[in-house]
Short mmCIF file of C-alpha atoms in Angstrom, two decimals:
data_model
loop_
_atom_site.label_atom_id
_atom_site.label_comp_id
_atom_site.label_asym_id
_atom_site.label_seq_id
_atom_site.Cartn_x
_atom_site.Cartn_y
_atom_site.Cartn_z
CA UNK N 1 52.93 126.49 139.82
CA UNK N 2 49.65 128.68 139.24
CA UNK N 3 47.55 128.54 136.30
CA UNK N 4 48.92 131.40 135.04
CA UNK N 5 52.51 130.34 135.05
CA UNK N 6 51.85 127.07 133.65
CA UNK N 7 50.34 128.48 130.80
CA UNK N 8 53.43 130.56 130.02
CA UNK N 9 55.66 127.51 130.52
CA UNK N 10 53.09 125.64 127.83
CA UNK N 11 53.51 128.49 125.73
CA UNK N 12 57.46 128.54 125.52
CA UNK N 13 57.49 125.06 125.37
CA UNK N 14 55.34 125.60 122.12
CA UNK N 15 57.25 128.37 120.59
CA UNK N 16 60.43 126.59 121.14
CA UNK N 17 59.19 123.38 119.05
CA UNK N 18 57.73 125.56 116.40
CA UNK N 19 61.37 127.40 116.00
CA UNK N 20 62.89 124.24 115.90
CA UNK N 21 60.78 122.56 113.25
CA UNK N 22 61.35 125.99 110.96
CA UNK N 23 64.58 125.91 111.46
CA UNK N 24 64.55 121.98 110.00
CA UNK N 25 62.26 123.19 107.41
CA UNK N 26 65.19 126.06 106.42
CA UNK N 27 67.91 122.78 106.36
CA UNK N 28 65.55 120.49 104.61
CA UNK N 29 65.15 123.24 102.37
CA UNK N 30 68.84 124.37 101.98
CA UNK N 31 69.39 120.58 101.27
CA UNK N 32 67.24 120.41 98.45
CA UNK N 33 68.80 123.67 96.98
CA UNK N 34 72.14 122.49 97.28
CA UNK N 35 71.18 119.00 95.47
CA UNK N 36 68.83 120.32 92.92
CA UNK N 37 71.31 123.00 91.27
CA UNK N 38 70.92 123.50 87.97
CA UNK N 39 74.02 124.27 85.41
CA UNK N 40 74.18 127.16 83.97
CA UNK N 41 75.24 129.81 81.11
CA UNK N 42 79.24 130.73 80.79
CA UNK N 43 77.64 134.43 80.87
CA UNK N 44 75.87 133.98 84.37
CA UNK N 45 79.24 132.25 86.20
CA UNK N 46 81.38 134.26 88.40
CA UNK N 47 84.70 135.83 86.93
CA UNK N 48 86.83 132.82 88.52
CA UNK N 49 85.04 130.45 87.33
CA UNK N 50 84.98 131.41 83.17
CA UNK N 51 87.71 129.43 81.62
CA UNK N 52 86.48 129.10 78.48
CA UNK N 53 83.99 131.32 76.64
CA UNK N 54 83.57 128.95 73.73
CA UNK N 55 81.37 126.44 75.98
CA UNK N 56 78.69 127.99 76.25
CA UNK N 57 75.80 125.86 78.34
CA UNK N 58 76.23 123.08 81.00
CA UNK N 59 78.14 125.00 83.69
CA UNK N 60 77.93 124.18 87.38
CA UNK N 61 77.35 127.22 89.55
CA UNK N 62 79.38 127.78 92.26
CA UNK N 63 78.33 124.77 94.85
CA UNK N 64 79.77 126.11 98.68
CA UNK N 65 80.21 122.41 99.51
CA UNK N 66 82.70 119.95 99.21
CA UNK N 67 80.12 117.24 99.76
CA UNK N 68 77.86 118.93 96.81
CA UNK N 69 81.26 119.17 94.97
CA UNK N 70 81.94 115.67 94.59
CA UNK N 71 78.33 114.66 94.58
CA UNK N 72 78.37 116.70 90.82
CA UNK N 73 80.43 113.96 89.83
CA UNK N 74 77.62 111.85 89.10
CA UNK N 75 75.67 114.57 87.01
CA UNK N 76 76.31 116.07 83.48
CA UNK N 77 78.30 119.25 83.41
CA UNK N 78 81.18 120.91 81.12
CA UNK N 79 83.28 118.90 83.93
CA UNK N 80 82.41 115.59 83.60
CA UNK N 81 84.25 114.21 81.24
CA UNK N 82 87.53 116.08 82.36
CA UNK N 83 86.56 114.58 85.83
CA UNK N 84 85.95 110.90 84.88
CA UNK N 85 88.80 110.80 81.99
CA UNK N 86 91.19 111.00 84.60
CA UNK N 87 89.94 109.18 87.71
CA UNK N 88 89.46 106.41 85.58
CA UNK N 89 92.99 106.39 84.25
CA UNK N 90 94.31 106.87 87.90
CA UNK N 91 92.40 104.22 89.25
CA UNK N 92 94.10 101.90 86.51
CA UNK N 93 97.24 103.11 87.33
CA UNK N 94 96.63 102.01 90.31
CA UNK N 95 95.57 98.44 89.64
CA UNK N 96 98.96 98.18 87.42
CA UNK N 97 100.59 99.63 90.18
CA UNK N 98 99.05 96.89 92.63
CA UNK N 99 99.97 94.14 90.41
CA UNK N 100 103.33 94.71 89.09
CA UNK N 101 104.85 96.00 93.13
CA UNK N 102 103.25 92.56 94.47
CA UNK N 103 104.75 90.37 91.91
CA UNK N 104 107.58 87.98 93.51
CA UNK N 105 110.67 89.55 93.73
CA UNK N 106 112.54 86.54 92.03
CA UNK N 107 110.83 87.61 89.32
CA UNK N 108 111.01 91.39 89.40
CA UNK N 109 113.42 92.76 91.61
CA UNK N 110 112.84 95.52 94.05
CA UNK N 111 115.48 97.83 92.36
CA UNK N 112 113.32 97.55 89.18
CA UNK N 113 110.46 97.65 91.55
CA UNK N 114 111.24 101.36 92.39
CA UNK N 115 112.24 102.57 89.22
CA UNK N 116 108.84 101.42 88.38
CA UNK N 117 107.14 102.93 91.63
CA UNK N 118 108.69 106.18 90.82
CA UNK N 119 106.49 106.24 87.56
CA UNK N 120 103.33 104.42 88.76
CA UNK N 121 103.57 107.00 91.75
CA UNK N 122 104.26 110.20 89.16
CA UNK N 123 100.89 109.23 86.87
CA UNK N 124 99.07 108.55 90.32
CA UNK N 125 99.48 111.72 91.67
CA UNK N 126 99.00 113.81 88.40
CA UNK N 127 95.71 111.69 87.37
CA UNK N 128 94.31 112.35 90.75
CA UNK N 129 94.91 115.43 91.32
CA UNK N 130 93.58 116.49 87.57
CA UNK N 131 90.21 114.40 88.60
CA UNK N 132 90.23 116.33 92.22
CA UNK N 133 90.82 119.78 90.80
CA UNK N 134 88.04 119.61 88.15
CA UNK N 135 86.01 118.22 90.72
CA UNK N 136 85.84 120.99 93.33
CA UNK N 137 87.07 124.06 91.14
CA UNK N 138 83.40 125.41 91.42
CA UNK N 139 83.69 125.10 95.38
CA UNK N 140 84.77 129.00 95.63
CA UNK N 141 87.85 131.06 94.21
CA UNK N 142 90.44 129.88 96.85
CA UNK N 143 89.63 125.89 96.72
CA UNK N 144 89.69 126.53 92.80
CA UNK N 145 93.07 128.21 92.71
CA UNK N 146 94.78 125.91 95.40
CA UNK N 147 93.53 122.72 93.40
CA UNK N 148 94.75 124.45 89.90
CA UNK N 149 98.27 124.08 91.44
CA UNK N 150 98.23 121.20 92.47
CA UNK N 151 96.73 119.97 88.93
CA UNK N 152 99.70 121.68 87.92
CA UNK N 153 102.00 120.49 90.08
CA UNK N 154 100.61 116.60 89.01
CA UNK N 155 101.61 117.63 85.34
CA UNK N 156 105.31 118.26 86.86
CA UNK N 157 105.77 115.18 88.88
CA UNK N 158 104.36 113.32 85.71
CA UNK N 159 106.98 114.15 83.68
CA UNK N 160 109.66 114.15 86.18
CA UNK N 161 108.49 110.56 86.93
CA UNK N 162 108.76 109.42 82.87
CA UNK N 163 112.31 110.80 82.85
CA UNK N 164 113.39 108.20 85.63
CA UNK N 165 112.79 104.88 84.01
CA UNK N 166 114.14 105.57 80.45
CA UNK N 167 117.10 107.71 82.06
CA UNK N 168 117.90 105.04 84.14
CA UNK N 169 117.76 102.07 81.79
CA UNK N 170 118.84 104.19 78.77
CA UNK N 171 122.03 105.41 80.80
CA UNK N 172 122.35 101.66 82.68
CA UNK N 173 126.08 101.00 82.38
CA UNK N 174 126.74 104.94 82.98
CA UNK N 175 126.95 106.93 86.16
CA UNK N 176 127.47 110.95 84.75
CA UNK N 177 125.48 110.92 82.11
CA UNK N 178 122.41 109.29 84.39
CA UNK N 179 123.38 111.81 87.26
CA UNK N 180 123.51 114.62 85.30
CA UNK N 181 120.30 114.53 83.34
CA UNK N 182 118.56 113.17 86.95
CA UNK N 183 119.84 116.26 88.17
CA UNK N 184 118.48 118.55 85.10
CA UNK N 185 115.17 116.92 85.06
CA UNK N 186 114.70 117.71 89.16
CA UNK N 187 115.70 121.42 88.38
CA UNK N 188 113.53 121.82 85.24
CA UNK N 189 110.78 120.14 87.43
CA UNK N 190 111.32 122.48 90.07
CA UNK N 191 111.35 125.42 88.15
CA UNK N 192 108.19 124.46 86.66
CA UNK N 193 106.14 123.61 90.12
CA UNK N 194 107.28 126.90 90.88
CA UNK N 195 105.91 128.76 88.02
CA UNK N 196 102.92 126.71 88.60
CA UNK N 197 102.67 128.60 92.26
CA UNK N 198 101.96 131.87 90.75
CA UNK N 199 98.46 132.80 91.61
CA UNK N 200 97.95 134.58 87.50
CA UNK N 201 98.75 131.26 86.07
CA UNK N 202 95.63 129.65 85.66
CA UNK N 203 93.96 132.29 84.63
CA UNK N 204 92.55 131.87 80.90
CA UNK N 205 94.78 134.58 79.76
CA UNK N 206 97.91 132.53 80.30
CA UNK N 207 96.83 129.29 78.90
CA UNK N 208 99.67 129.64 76.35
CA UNK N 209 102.13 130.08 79.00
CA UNK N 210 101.16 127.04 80.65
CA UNK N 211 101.12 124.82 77.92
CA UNK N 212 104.73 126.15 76.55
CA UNK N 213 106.00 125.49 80.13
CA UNK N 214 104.74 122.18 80.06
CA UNK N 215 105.79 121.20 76.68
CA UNK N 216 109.16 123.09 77.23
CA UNK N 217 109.80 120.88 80.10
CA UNK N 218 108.53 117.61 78.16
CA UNK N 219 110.75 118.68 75.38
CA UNK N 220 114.14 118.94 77.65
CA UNK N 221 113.92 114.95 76.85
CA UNK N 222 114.90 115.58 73.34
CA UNK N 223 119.19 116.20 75.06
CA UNK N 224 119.30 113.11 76.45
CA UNK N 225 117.88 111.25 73.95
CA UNK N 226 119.68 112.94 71.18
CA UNK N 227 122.77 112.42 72.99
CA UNK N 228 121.67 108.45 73.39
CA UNK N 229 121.12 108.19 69.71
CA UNK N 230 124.51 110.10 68.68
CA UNK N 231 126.66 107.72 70.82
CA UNK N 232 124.21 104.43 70.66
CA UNK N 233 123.43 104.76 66.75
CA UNK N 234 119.76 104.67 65.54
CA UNK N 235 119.56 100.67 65.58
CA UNK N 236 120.04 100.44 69.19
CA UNK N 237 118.27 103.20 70.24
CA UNK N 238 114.86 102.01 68.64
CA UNK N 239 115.08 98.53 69.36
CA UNK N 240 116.85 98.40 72.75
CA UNK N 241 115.69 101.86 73.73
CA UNK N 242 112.37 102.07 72.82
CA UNK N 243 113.28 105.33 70.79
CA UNK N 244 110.10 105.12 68.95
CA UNK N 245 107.65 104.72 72.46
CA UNK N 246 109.16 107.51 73.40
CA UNK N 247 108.86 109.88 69.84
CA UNK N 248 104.84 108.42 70.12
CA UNK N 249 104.21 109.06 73.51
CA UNK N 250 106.29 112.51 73.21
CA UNK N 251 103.60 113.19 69.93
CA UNK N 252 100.62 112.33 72.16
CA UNK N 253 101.67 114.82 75.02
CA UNK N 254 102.34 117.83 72.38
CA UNK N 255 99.39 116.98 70.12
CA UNK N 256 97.62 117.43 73.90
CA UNK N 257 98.99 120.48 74.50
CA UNK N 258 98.09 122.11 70.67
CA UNK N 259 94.83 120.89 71.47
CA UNK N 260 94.78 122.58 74.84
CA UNK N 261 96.00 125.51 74.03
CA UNK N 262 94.20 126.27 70.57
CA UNK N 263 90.65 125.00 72.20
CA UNK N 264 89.97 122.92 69.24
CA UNK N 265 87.35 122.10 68.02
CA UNK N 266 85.42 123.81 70.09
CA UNK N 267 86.87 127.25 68.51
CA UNK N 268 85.13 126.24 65.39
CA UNK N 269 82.23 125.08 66.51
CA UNK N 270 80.80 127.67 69.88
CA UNK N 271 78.25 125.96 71.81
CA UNK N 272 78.58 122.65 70.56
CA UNK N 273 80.81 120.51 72.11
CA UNK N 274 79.79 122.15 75.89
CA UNK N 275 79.43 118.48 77.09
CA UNK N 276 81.33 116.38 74.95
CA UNK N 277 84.85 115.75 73.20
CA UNK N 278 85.56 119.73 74.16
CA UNK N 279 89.47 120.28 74.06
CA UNK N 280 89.92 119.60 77.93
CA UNK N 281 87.96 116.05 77.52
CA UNK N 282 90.68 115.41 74.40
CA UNK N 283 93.93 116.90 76.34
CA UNK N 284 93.07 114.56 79.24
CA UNK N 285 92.29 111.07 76.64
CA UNK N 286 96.02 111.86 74.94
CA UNK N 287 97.76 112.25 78.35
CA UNK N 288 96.41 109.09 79.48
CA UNK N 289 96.90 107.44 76.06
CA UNK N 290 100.97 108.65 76.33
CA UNK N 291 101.42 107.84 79.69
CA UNK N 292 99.93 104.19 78.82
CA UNK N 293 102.83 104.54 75.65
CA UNK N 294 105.18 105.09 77.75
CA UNK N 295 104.77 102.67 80.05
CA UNK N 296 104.58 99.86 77.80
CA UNK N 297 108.08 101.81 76.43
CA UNK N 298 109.95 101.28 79.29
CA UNK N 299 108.31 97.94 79.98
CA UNK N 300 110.40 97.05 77.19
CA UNK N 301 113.52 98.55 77.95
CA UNK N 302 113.68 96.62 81.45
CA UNK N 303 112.82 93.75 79.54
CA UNK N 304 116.01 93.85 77.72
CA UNK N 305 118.39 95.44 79.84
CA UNK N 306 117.74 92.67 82.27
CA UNK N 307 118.30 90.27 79.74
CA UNK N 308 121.82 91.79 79.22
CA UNK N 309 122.87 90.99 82.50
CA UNK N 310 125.47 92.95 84.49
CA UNK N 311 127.37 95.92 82.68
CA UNK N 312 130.23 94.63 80.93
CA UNK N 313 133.80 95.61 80.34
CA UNK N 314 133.43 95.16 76.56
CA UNK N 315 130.60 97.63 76.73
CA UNK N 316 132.21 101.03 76.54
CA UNK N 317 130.59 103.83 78.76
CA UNK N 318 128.48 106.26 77.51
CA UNK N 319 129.69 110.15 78.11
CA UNK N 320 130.13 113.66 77.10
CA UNK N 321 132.83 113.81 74.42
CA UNK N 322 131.36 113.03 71.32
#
C-alpha cells in the first residue's frame, strides 16, 4: 500500500476504536443510571404507577429492566416491605411444604399428602406471585398490569386452596355435601379470577371492588360451615372441626381487607408511614398470619379425623335436609 493509503487505513482503524470506547462509555454510563436511581415523589410518578396518594416520598421510578427490577429488592422503597412480607412467608411455605410431603408415608399418607399439597401449593403460588408483582410493577404499564392479575389471581387460588382441607375433613364421611361445596368453591373461584382479568380492576379507583370480591368469596365459607355447625352441634364443630381456627383466621383475612381498603393508618397520618407499617405492609402480615391459622386449623382436623378411623355405620351422614 502507499503512504497515503496507509494513513487512511491508520485513520479508520483509529476512529473505529474511538467509537467503540464511546459507545462503552454510553453503557458504562447507562449502567450507572439504571443502578443509581433515586425514589421519588407520588406527584412526579407516571399515572400507572400512583396507587396511593397518601404515601407521599420513597417511590421507585419507573426502572425499564427486569434485572434493575429485582435488583430494587435490596433497597428502601414504598415496596419493600410489601415485597419481603411475602417472599418470606412463601419461602416458609415452602420449607413446611418440603418437610411435611417428604415425611414417610406410614406416617402420613399420600391421600392426606395431597389434601395438604393442594394448600401448601394455593399459599405458594399467591405469596409468590404477591412478592413478584410488587417487585416489577414499576417495570412499565403492561408488566405492571399483567403481574396485578396474577397477584390477583394468587388471592383466588389461596382461598380456593383453604376450602379443600377443611371441606374435605369437615365433610369426611359425606360424598354430596363435599362435592357440592368443592364444586361452589371452583365456580366462585372462577368467577373471581375472571373479574380479576379485567384490565380497570387494579386501578386505585376500584380498590373497594376488589376487596368486596375477595372478602365475598372468603365469606362463601360461612354455608358450609353454618351448615356443619347446624347438623354437627357447636361442641363438635369447635373441637373436632377447628370451628374457632377457622372464625380467627376468617377475622385475620377481613381485618386485612378493612385495612386494605380504608388505607389505614396511613389516611390519618399523609406522609408518614411512606416506608413503614403502610396498609399494604399490614394487609400482607395478616394474610400470612391467617394462612399460618389456618394451617395449624386443619393440622388439627387431620389429626383427629385420622384418629377416628374409617367412616362408620353408626355415624349418620351429613346432608341437605335439615
Amino acid at each position: 500500500l502507499s503512504l497515503p493509503a496507509r494513513a487512511a487505513e491508520q485513520a479508520e482503524n483509529i476512529v473505529r476504536k474511538v467509537l467503540e470506547e464511546a459507545e462503552n462509555a454510553e453503557q458504562l454510563v447507562r449502567n450507572i443510571w439504571a443502578g443509581a436511581w433515586k425514589v421519588c415523589h407520588f406527584s412526579t410518578l407516571p399515572k400507572w404507577l400512583q396507587d396511593n396518594d397518601f404515601l407521599h416520598k420513597g417511590h421507585r421510578p419507573p426502572l425499564r429492566s427486569f434485572s434493575a427490577c429485582f435488583r430494587s429488592i435490596f433497597r428502601i422503597h414504598t415496596e419493600t416491605g410489601n415485597i419481603w412480607t411475602h417472599l418470606l412467608g412463601c419461602l416458609l411455605f415452602v420449607g413446611i411444604a418440603t418437610y411435611f410431603l417428604s415425611r414417610p408415608s406410614a406416617l402420613i399418607p399420600w391421600e392426606e399428602k395431597a389434601v395438604f399439597a393442594t394448600f401448601f401449593a394455593s399459599a405458594i403460588i399467591c405469596l409468590g406471585m404477591s412478592s413478584m408483582f410488587h417487585t416489577v410493577s414499576c417495570h412499565s404499564e403492561h408488566v405492571g398490569r399483567l403481574f396485578s392479575k396474577l397477584d390477583y389471581c394468587g388471592i383466588a387460588v389461596l382461598i380456593i386452596g383453604s376450602f379443600v382441607p377443611w371441606l374435605y375433613y369437615g365433610f369426611y364421611c359425606d360424598y354430596q355435601p363435599k362435592v357440592f361445596y368443592f364444586v361452589l368453591v371452583s365456580v366462585l373461584g372462577a368467577a373471581s379470577i375472571i373479574v380479576s382479568m379485567w384490565d380497570k380492576f387494579s386501578e386505585p379507583q376500584f380498590r373497594w371492588l376488589r376487596a368486596g370480591v375477595f372478602a365475598g368469596f372468603g365469606l362463601s365459607g360461612v354455608i358450609p360451615a353454618v351448615h356443619y355447625l347446624i347438623v354437627k352441634g357447636f361442641f363438635q364443630a369447635v373441637y373436632h372441626a377447628s370451628f374457632g381456627w377457622l372464625c380467627l383466621m376468617g377475622s385475620l383475612y377481613l381485618l386485612g381487607a378493612a385495612f386494605y381498603a380504608l388505607r389505614v393508618p396511613e389516611r390519618f397520618f399523609p406522609g408518614k408511614c411512606d416506608i413503614w407499617f403502610h396498609s399494604h405492609q399490614i394487609f400482607h402480615v395478616l394474610v400470612i398470619a391467617a394462612a399460618f391459622v389456618h394451617y395449624h386449623g386443619i393440622s388439627e382436623m387431620a389429626i383427629y379425623r385420622l384418629s377416628m378411623g374409617t367412616c362408620s355405620a353408626e355415624e349418620p351422614p351429613i346432608d341437605f335436609e335439615y
